[in-house]
Rosetta silent file (secondary structure, phi, psi, omega in degrees, C-alpha in Angstrom):
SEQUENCE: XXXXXXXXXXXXXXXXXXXXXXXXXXXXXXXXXXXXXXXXXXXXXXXXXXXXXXXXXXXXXXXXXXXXXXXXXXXXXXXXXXXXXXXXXXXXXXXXXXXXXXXXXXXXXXXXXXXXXXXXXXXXXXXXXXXXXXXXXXXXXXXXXXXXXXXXXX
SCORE:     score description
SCORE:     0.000 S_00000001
   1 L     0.000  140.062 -176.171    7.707   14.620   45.742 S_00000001
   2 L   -80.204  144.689  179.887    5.988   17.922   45.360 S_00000001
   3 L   -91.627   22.419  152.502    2.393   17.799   43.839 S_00000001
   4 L   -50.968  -77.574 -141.930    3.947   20.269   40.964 S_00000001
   5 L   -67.097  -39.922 -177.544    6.419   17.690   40.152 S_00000001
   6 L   -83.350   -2.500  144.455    4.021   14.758   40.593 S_00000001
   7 L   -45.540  -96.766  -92.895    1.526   16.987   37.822 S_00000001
   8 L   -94.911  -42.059 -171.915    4.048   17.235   35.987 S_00000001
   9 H   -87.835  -45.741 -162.664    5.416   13.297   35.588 S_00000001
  10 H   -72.784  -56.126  168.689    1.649   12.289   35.252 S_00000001
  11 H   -41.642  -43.268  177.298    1.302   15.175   32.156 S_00000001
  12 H   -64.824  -49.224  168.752    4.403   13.756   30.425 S_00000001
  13 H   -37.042  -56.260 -148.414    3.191    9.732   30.977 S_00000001
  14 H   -72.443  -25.103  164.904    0.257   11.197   29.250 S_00000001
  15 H   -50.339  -77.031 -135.761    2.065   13.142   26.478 S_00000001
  16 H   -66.147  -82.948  174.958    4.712   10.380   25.765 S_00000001
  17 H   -15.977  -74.470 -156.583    1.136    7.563   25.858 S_00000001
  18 H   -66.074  -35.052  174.988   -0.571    9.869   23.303 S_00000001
  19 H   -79.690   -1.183 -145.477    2.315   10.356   21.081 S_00000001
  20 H  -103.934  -34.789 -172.562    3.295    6.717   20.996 S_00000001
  21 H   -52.107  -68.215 -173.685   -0.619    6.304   19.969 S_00000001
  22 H   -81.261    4.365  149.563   -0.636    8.199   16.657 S_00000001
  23 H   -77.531  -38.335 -145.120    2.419    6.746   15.707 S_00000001
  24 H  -100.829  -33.917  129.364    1.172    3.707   15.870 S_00000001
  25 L   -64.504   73.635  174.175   -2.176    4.426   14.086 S_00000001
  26 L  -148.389  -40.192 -169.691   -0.081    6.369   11.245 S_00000001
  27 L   -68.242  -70.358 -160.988    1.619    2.912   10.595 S_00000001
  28 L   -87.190  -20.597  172.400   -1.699    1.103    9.913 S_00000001
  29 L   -49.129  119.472  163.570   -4.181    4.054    8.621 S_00000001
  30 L   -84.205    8.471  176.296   -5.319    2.411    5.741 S_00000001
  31 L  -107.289    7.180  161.726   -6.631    5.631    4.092 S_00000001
  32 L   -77.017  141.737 -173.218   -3.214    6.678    3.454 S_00000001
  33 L  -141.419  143.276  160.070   -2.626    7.406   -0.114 S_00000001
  34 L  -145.622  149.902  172.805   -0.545    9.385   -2.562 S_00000001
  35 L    70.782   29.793 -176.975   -0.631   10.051   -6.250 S_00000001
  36 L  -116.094   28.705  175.848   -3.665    7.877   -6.598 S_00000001
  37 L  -132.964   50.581  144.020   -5.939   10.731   -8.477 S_00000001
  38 L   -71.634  135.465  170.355   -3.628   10.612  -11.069 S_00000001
  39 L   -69.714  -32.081  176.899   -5.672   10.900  -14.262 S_00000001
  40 L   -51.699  -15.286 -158.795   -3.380    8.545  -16.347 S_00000001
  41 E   -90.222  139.623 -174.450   -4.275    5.718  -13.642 S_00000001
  42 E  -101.997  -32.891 -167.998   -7.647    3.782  -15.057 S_00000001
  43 E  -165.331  139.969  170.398   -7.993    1.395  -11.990 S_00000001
  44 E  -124.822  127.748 -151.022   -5.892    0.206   -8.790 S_00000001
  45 E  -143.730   99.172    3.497   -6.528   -3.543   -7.843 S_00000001
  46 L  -104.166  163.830 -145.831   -6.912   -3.626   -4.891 S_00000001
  47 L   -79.184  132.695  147.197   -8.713    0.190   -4.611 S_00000001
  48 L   -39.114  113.054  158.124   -7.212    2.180   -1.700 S_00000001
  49 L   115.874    0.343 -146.118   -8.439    2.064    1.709 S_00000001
  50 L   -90.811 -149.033  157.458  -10.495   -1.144    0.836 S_00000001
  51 E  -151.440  117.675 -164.469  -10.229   -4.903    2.529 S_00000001
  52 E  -112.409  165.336  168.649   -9.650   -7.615    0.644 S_00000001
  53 L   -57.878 -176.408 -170.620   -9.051  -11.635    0.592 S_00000001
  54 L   -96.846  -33.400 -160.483   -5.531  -13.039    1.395 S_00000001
  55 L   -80.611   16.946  174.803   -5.601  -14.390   -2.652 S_00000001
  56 L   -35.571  147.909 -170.860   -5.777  -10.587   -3.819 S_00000001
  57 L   -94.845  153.807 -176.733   -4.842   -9.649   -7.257 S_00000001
  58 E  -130.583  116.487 -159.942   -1.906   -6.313   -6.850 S_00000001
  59 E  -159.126  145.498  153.601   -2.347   -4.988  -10.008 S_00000001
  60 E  -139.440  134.103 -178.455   -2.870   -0.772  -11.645 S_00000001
  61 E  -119.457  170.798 -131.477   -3.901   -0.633  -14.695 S_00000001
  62 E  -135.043  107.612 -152.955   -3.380    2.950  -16.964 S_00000001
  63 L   -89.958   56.564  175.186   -5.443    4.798  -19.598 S_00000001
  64 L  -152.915  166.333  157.423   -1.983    5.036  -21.700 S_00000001
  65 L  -108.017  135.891 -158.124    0.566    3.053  -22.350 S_00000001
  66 L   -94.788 -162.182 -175.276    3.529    2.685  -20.556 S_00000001
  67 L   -71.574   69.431  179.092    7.496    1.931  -21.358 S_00000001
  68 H   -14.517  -62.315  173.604    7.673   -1.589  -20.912 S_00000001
  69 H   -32.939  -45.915 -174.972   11.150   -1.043  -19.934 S_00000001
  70 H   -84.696    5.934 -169.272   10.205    0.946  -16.800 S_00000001
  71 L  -114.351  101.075 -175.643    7.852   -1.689  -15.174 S_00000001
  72 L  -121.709  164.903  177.561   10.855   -3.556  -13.173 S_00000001
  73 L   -67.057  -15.924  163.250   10.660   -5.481  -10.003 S_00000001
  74 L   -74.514  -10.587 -155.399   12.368   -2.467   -8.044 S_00000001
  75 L  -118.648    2.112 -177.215    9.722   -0.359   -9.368 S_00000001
  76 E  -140.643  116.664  163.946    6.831   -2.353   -7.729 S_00000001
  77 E  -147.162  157.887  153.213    6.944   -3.001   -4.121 S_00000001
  78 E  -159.069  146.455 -156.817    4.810   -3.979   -1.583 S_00000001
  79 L   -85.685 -148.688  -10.987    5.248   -3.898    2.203 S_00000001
  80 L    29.700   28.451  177.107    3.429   -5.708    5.227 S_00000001
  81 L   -12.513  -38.846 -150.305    3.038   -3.103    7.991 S_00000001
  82 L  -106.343  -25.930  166.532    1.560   -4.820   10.371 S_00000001
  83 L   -34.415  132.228  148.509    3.988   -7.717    9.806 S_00000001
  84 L   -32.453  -94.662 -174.916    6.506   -8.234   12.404 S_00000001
  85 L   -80.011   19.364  143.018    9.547   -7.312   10.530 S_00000001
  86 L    65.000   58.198 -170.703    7.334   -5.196    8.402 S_00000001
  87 L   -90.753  154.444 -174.090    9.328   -6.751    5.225 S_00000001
  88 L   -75.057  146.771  163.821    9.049   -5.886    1.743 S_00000001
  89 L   -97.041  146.863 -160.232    7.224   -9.283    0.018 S_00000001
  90 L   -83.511  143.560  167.572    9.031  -10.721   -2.508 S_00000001
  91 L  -159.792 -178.918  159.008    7.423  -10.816   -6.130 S_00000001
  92 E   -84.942  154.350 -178.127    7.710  -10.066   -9.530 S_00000001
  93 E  -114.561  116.341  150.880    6.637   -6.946  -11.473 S_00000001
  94 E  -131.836  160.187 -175.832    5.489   -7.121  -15.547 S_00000001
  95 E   -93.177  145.738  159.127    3.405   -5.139  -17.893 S_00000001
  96 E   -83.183   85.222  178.344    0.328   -6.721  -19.764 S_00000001
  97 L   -38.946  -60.293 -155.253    0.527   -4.355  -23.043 S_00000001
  98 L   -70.591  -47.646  177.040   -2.432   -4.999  -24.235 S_00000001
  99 L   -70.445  -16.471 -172.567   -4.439   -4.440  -20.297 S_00000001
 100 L    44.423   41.226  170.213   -2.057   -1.411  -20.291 S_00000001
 101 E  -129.570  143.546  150.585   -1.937   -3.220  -16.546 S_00000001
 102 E   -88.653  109.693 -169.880    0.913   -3.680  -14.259 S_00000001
 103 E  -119.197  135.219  133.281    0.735   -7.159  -11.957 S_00000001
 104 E   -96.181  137.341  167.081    2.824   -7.663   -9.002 S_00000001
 105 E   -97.008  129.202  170.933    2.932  -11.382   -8.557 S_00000001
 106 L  -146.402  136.959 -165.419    3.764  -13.040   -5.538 S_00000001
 107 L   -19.881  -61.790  167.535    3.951  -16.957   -4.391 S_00000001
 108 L  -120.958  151.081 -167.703    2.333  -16.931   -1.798 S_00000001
 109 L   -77.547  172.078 -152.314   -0.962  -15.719   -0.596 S_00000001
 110 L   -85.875  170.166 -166.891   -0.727  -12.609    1.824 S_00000001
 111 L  -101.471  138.471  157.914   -1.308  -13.113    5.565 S_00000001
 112 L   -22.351   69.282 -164.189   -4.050  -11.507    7.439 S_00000001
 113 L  -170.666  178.513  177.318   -2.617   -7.443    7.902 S_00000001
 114 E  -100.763  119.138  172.700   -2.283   -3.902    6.776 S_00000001
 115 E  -114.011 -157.028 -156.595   -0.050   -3.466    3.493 S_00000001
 116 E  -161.869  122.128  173.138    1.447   -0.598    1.247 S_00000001
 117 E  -104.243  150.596  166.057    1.660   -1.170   -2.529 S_00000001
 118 E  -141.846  101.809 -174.008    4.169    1.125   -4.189 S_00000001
 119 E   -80.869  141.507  160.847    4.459    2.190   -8.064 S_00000001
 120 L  -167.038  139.537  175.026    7.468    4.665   -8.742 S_00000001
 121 L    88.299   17.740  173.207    9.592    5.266  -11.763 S_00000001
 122 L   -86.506  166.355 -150.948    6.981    4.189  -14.746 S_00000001
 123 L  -139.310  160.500  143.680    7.327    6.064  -17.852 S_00000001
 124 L   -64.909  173.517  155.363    5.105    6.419  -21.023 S_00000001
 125 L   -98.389  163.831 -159.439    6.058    5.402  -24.197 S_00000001
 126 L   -64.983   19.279  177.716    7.700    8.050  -26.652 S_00000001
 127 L  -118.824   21.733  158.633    4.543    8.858  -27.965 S_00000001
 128 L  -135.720   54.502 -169.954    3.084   10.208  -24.637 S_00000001
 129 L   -74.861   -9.048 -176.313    6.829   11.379  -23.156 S_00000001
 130 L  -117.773   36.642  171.899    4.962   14.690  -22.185 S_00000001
 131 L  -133.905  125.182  172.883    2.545   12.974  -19.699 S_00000001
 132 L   -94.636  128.826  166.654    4.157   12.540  -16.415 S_00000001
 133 L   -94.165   98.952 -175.503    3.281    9.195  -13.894 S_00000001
 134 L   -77.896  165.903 -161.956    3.909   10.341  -10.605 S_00000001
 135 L   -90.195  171.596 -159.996    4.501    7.850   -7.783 S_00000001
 136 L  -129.931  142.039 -153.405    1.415    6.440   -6.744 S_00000001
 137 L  -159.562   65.061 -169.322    1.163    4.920   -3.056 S_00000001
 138 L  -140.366 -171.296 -113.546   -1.666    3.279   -0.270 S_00000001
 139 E  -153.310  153.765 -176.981   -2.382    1.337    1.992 S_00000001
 140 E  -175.446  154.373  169.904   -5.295   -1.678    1.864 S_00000001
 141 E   -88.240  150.154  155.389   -6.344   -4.518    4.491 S_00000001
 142 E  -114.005  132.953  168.629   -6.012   -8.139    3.803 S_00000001
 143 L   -66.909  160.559  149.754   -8.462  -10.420    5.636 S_00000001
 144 L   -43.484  -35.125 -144.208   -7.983  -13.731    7.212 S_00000001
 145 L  -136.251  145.551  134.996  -10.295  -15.823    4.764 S_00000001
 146 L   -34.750  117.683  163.467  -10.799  -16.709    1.122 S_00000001
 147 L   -59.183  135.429  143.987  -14.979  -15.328    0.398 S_00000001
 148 L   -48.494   96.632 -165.280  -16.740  -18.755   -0.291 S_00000001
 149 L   -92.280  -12.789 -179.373  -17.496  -18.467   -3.662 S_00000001
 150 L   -52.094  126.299 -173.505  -19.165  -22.078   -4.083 S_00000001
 151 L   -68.712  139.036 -170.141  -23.162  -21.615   -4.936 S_00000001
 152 L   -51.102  167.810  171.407  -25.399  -22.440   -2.205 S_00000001
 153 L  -132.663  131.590 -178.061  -27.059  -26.271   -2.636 S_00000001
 154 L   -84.992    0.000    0.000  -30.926  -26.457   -2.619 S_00000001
């Protein structure tokens, strides 16, 4: 082999190696986000980018009110990245009226990883039909451990 050609296979290794990198931190940046400087949104539980317990609450809540009708379990998802099969977890979606909040619920608490909450298709109610909720979309850590919330003993 010519030491072009043997350049050349060492430049690609390093290409292919580099590209294979930032895919793979792309998956897992936890500062990915979209739609989540919407003004209608009052709070996202838990806040983008953060790290949280495995008992986390998955929850946005909205300084309007929305459609009831539009807060469905297709309309709430959240992912596992980091997961093996990097599966959606199964829960429920409902509105709180009154909290103007949206809770996904889910069974069991989440495992140790990087996840992806996803709001898309909520509406207003008809008397704020000319404020659009676009979808809103990040990323957050889950921890290994529960915080110890039990007060020290003196």
């Amino acid at each position: 082999m010519e030491e072009g050609e043997n350049m050349f296979y060492h430049l690609w290794f390093i290409a292919l190696f580099l590209l294979g990198s930032l895919l793979a931190n792309a998956s897992t940046d936890i500062t990915t986000a979209k739609g989540t400087d919407q003004p209608v949104i009052a709070q996202l539980t838990p806040q983008p980018g953060s790290s949280v317990s495995v008992d986390t609450a998955i929850e946005a809540q909205f300084n309007i009110d929305l459609d009831p009708t539009s807060v469905q379990k297709n309309n709430v998802k959240l992912r596992c990245l980091s997961c093996d099969n990097q599966g959606v977890i199964q829960g429920d979606a409902s509105y709180v009226a009154g909290d103007r909040r949206v809770v996904f619920s889910h069974p069991e608490p989440l495992n140790a990883g990087i996840y992806e909450v996803e709001y898309k298709s909520l509406k207003p109610t008809k008397a704020n039909k000319d404020i659009k909720i676009g979808e809103i979309k990040y990323r957050f850590k889950v921890t290994a451990q529960v915080p110890d919330t039990t007060p020290p003993v003196i």
